PDB file of C-alpha atoms in Angstrom:
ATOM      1  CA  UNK A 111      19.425  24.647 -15.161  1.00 48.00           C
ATOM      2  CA  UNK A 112      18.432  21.344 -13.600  1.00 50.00           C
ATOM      3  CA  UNK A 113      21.976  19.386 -12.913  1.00 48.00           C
ATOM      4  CA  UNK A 114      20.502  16.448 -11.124  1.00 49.00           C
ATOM      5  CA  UNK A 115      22.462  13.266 -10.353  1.00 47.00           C
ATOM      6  CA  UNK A 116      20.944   9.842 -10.331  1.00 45.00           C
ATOM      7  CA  UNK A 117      23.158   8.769  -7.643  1.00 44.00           C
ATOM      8  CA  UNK A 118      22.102   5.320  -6.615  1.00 41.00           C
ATOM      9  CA  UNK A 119      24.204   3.874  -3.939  1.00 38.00           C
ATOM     10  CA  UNK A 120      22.728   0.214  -4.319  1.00 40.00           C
ATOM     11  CA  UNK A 121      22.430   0.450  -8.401  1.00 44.00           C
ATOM     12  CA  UNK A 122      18.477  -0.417  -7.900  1.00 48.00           C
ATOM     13  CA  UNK A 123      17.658   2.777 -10.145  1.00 55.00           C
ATOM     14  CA  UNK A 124      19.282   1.924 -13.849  1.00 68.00           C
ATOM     15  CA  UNK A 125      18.000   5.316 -15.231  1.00 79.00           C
ATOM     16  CA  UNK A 126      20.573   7.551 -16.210  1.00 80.00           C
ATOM     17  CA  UNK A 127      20.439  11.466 -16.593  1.00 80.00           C
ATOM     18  CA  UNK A 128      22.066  14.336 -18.164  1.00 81.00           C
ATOM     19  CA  UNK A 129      25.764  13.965 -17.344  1.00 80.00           C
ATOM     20  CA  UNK A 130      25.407  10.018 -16.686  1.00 81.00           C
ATOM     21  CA  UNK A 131      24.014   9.183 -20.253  1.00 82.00           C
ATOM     22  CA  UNK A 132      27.046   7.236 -22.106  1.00 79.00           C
ATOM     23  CA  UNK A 133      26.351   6.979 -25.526  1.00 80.00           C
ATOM     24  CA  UNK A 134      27.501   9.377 -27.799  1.00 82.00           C
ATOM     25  CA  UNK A 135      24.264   9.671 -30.154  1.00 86.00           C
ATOM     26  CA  UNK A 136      21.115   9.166 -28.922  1.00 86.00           C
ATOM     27  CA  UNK A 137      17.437   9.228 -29.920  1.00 87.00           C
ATOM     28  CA  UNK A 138      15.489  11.862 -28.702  1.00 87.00           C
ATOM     29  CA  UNK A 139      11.972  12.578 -27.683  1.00 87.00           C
ATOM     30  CA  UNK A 140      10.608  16.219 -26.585  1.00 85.00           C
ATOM     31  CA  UNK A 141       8.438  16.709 -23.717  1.00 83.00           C
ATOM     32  CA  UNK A 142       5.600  16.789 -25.338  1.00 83.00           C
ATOM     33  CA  UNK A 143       6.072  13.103 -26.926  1.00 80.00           C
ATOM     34  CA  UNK A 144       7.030  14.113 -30.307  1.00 85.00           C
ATOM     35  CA  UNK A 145      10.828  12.530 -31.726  1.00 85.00           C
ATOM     36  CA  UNK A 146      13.230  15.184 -32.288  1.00 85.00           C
ATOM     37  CA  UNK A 147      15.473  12.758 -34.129  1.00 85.00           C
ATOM     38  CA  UNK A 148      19.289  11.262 -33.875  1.00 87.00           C
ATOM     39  CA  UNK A 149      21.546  13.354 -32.636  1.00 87.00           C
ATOM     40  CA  UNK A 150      25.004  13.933 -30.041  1.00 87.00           C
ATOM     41  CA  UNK A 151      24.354  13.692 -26.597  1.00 84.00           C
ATOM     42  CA  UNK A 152      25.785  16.996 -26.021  1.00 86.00           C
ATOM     43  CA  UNK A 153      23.452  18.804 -27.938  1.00 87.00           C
ATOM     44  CA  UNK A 154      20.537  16.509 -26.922  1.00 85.00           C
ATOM     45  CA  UNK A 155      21.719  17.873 -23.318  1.00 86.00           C
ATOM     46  CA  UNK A 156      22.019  21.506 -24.739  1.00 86.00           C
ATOM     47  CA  UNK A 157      18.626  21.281 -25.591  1.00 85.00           C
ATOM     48  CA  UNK A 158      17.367  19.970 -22.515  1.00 85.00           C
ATOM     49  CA  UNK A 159      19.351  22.729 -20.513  1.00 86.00           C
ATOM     50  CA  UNK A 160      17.739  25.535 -22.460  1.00 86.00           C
ATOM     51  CA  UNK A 161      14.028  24.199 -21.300  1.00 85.00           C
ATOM     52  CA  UNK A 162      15.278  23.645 -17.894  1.00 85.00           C
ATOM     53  CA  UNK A 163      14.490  20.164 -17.924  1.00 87.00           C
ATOM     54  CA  UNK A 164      16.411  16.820 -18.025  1.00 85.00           C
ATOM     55  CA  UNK A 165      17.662  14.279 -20.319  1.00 86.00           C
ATOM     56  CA  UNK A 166      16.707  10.990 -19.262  1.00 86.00           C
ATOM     57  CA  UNK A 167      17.645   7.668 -21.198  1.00 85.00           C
ATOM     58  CA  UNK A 168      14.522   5.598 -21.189  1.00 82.00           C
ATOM     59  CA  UNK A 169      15.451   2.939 -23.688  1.00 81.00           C
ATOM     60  CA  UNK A 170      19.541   2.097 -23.089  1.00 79.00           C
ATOM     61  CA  UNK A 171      19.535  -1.327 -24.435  1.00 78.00           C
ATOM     62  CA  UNK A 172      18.602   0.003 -28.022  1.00 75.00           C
ATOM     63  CA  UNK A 173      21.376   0.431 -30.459  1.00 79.00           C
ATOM     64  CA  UNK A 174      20.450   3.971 -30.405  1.00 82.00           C
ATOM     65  CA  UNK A 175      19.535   4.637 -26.614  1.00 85.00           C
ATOM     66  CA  UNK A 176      16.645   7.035 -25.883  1.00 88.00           C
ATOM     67  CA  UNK A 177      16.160   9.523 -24.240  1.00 87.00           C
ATOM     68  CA  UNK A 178      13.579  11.600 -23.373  1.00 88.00           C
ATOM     69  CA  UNK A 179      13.536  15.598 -22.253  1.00 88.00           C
ATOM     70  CA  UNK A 180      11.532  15.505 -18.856  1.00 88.00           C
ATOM     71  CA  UNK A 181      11.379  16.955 -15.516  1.00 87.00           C
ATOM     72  CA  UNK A 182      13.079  13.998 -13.931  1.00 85.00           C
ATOM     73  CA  UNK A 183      11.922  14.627 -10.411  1.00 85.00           C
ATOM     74  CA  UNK A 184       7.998  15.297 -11.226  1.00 86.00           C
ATOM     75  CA  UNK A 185       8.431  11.661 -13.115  1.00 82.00           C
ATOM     76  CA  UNK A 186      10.125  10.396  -9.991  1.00 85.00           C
ATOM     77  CA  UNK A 187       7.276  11.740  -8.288  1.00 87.00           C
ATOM     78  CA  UNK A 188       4.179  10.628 -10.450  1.00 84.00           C
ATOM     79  CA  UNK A 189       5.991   7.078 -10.670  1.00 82.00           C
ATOM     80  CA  UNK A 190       5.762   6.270  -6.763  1.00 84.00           C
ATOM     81  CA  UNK A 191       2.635   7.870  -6.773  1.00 82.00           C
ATOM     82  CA  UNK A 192       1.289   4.654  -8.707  1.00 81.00           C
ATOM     83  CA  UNK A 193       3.055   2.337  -7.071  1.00 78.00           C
ATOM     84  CA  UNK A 194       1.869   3.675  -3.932  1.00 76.00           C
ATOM     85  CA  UNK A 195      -1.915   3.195  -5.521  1.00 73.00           C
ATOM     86  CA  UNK A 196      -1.036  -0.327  -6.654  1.00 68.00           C
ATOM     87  CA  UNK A 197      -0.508  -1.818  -3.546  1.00 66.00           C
ATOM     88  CA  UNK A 198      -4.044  -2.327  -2.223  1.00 72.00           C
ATOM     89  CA  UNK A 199      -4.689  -2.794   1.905  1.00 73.00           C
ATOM     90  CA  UNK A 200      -3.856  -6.527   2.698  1.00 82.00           C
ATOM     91  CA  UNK A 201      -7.014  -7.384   4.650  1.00 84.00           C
ATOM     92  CA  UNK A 202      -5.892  -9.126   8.205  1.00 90.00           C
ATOM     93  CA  UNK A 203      -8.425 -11.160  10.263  1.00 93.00           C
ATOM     94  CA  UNK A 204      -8.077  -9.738  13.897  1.00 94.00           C
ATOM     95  CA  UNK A 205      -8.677 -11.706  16.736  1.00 94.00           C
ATOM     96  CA  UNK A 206     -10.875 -10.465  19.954  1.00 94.00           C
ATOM     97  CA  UNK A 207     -10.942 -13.463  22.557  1.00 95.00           C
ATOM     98  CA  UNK A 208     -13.393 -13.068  25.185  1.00 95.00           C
ATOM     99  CA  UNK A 209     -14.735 -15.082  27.829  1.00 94.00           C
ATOM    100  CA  UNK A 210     -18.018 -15.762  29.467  1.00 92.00           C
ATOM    101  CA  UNK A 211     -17.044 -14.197  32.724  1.00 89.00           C
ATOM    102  CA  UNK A 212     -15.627 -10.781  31.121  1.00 90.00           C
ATOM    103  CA  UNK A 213     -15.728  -8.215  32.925  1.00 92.00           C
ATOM    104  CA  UNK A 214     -18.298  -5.339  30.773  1.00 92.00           C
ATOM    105  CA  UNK A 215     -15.328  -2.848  31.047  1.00 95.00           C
ATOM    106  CA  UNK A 216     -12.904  -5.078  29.695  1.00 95.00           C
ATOM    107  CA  UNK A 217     -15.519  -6.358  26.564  1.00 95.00           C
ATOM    108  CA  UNK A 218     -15.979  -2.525  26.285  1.00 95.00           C
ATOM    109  CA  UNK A 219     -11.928  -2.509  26.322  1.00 96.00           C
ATOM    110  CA  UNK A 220     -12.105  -4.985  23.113  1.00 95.00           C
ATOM    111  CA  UNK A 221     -14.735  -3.739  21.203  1.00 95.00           C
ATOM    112  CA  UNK A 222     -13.126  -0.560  21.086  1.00 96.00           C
ATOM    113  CA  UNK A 223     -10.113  -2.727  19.604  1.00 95.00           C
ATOM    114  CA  UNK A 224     -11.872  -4.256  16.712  1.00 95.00           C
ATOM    115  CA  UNK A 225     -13.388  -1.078  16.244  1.00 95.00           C
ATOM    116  CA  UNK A 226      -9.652   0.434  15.537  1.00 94.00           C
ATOM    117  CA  UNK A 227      -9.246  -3.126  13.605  1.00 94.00           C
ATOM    118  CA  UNK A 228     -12.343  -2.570  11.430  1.00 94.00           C
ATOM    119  CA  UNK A 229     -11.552   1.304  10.679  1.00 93.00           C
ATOM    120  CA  UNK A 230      -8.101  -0.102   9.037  1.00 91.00           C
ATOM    121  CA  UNK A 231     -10.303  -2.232   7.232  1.00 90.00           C
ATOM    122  CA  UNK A 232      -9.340  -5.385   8.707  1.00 93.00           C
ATOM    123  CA  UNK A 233     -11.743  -8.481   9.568  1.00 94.00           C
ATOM    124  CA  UNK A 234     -12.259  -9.283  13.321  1.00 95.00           C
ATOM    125  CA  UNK A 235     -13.133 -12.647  14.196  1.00 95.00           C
ATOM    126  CA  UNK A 236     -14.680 -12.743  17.616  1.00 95.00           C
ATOM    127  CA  UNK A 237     -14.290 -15.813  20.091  1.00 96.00           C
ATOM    128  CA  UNK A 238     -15.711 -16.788  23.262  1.00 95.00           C
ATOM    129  CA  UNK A 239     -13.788 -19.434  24.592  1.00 95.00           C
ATOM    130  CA  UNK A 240     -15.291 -21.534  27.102  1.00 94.00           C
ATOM    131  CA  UNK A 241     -13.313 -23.941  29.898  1.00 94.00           C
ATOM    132  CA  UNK A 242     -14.245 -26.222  32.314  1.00 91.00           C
ATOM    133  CA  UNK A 243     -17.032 -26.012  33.947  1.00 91.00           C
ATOM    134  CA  UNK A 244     -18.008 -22.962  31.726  1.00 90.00           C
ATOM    135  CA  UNK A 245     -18.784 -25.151  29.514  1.00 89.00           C
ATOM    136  CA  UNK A 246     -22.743 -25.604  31.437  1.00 90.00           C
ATOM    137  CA  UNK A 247     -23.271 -21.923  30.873  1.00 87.00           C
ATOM    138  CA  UNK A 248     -22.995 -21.435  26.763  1.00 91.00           C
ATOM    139  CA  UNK A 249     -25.924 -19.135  27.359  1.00 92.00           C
ATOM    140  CA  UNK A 250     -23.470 -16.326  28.940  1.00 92.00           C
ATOM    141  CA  UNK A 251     -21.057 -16.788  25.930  1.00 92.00           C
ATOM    142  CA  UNK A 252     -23.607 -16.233  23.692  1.00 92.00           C
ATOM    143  CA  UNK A 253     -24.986 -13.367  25.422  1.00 93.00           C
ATOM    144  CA  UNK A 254     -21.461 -11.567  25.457  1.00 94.00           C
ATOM    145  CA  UNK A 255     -21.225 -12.463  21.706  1.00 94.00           C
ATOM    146  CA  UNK A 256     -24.786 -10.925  20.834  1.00 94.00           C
ATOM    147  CA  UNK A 257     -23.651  -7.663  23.042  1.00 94.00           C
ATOM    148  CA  UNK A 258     -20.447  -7.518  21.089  1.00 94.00           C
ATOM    149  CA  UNK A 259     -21.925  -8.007  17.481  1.00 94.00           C
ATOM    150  CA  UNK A 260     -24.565  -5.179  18.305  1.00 94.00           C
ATOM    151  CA  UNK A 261     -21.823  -3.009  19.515  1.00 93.00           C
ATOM    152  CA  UNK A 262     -20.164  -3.700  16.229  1.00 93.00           C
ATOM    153  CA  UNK A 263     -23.297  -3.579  13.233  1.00 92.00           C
ATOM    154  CA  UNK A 264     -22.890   0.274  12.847  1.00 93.00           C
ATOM    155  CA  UNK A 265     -18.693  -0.074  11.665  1.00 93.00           C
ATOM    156  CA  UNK A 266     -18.805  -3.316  10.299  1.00 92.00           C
ATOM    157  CA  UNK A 267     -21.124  -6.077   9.331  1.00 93.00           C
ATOM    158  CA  UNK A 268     -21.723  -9.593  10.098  1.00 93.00           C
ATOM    159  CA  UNK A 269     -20.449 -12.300   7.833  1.00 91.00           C
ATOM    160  CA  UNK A 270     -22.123 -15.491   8.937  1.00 87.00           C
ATOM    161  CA  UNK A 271     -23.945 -15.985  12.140  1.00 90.00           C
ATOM    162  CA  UNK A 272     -22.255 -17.033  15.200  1.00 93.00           C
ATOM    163  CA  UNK A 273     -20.946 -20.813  15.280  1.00 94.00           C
ATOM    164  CA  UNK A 274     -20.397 -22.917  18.139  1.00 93.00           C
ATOM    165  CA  UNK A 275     -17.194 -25.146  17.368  1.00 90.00           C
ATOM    166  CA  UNK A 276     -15.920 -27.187  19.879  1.00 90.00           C
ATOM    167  CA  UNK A 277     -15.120 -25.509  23.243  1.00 92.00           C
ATOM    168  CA  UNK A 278     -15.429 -21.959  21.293  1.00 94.00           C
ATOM    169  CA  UNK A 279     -18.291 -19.296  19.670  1.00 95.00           C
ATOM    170  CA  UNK A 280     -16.700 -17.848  17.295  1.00 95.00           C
ATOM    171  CA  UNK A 281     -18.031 -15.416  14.167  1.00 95.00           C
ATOM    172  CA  UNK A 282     -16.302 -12.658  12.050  1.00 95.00           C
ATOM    173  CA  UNK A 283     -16.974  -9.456  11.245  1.00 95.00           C
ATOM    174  CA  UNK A 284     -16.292  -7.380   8.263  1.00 94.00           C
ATOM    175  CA  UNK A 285     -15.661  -3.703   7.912  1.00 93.00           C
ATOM    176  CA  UNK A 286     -18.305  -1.646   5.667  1.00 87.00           C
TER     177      UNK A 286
END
């Protein structure tokens, strides 16, 4: 005999069951969808005990509530399951800032991090920021950015080719 409580501390979860359904007469529905008609709530819970199931109201602001014979927890279940599947990834666009005198273990260093960015399925936008005197030497920027994109085209792919803007190279990648 299932004798499961609904006991929400915060009142989030309005759904009553078995002992917490109010009414005295309710609708009710068998577990295989078909209406078993009006009748008490005792013997609506009777019924539900006997099939080791639950009574759950699904419709309380009807005159007649109703309530449905279910397992409650294998609903509970299925029910976050498709919220869960609802709420698609949120795609992010990582940054990777490099610079034209990197070091090649540190660019090594921060490909491997947009390749942990681009397995989550998150953009990475790759900048080479230039100061100074740096400036005279774009040719090394773009050299580190080429390196990096190749590094890259097997996880993710390229979404428009680099662009210089301003003191910075900058392009983004996009996961496959």
């Amino acid at each position: 005999m299932n004798l499961r409580r609904n006991a929400s501390a915060d009142g989030k979860n309005q759904q009553r069951i078995n002992e917490q359904i109010r009414a005295r007469e309710v609708r009710v529905i068998s577990e295989s969808g078909e209406q078993l008609g009006i009748m008490a709530t005792k013997k609506a819970l009777e019924l539900a005990h006997e099939k080791e199931l639950d009574l759950v109201e699904v419709a309380p602001d009807d005159k007649l509530p109703v309530c449905r014979i279910m397992d409650y927890g294998k609903y509970k279940f299925q029910m976050t399951k498709k919220q869960n599947k609802s709420n698609p990834h949120v795609i992010k666009v990582k940054e990777i800032r490099l610079r034209p005198g990197t070091g090649d273990n540190d660019i090594m260093v921060k490909v491997n991090n947009a390749r942990g960015f681009l397995a989550k399925k998150d953009k990475v936008l790759i900048s080479v920021v230039f100061k100074g005197r740096e400036l005279a030497h774009i040719q090394e920027g773009e050299k580190i950015m080429k390196y990096v994109i190749e590094q890259l085209s097997d996880i993710g792919k390229l979404d428009a080719p680099p662009s210089k803007q301003g003191k910075r190279i900058t392009c983004t990648i996009s996961p496959n």
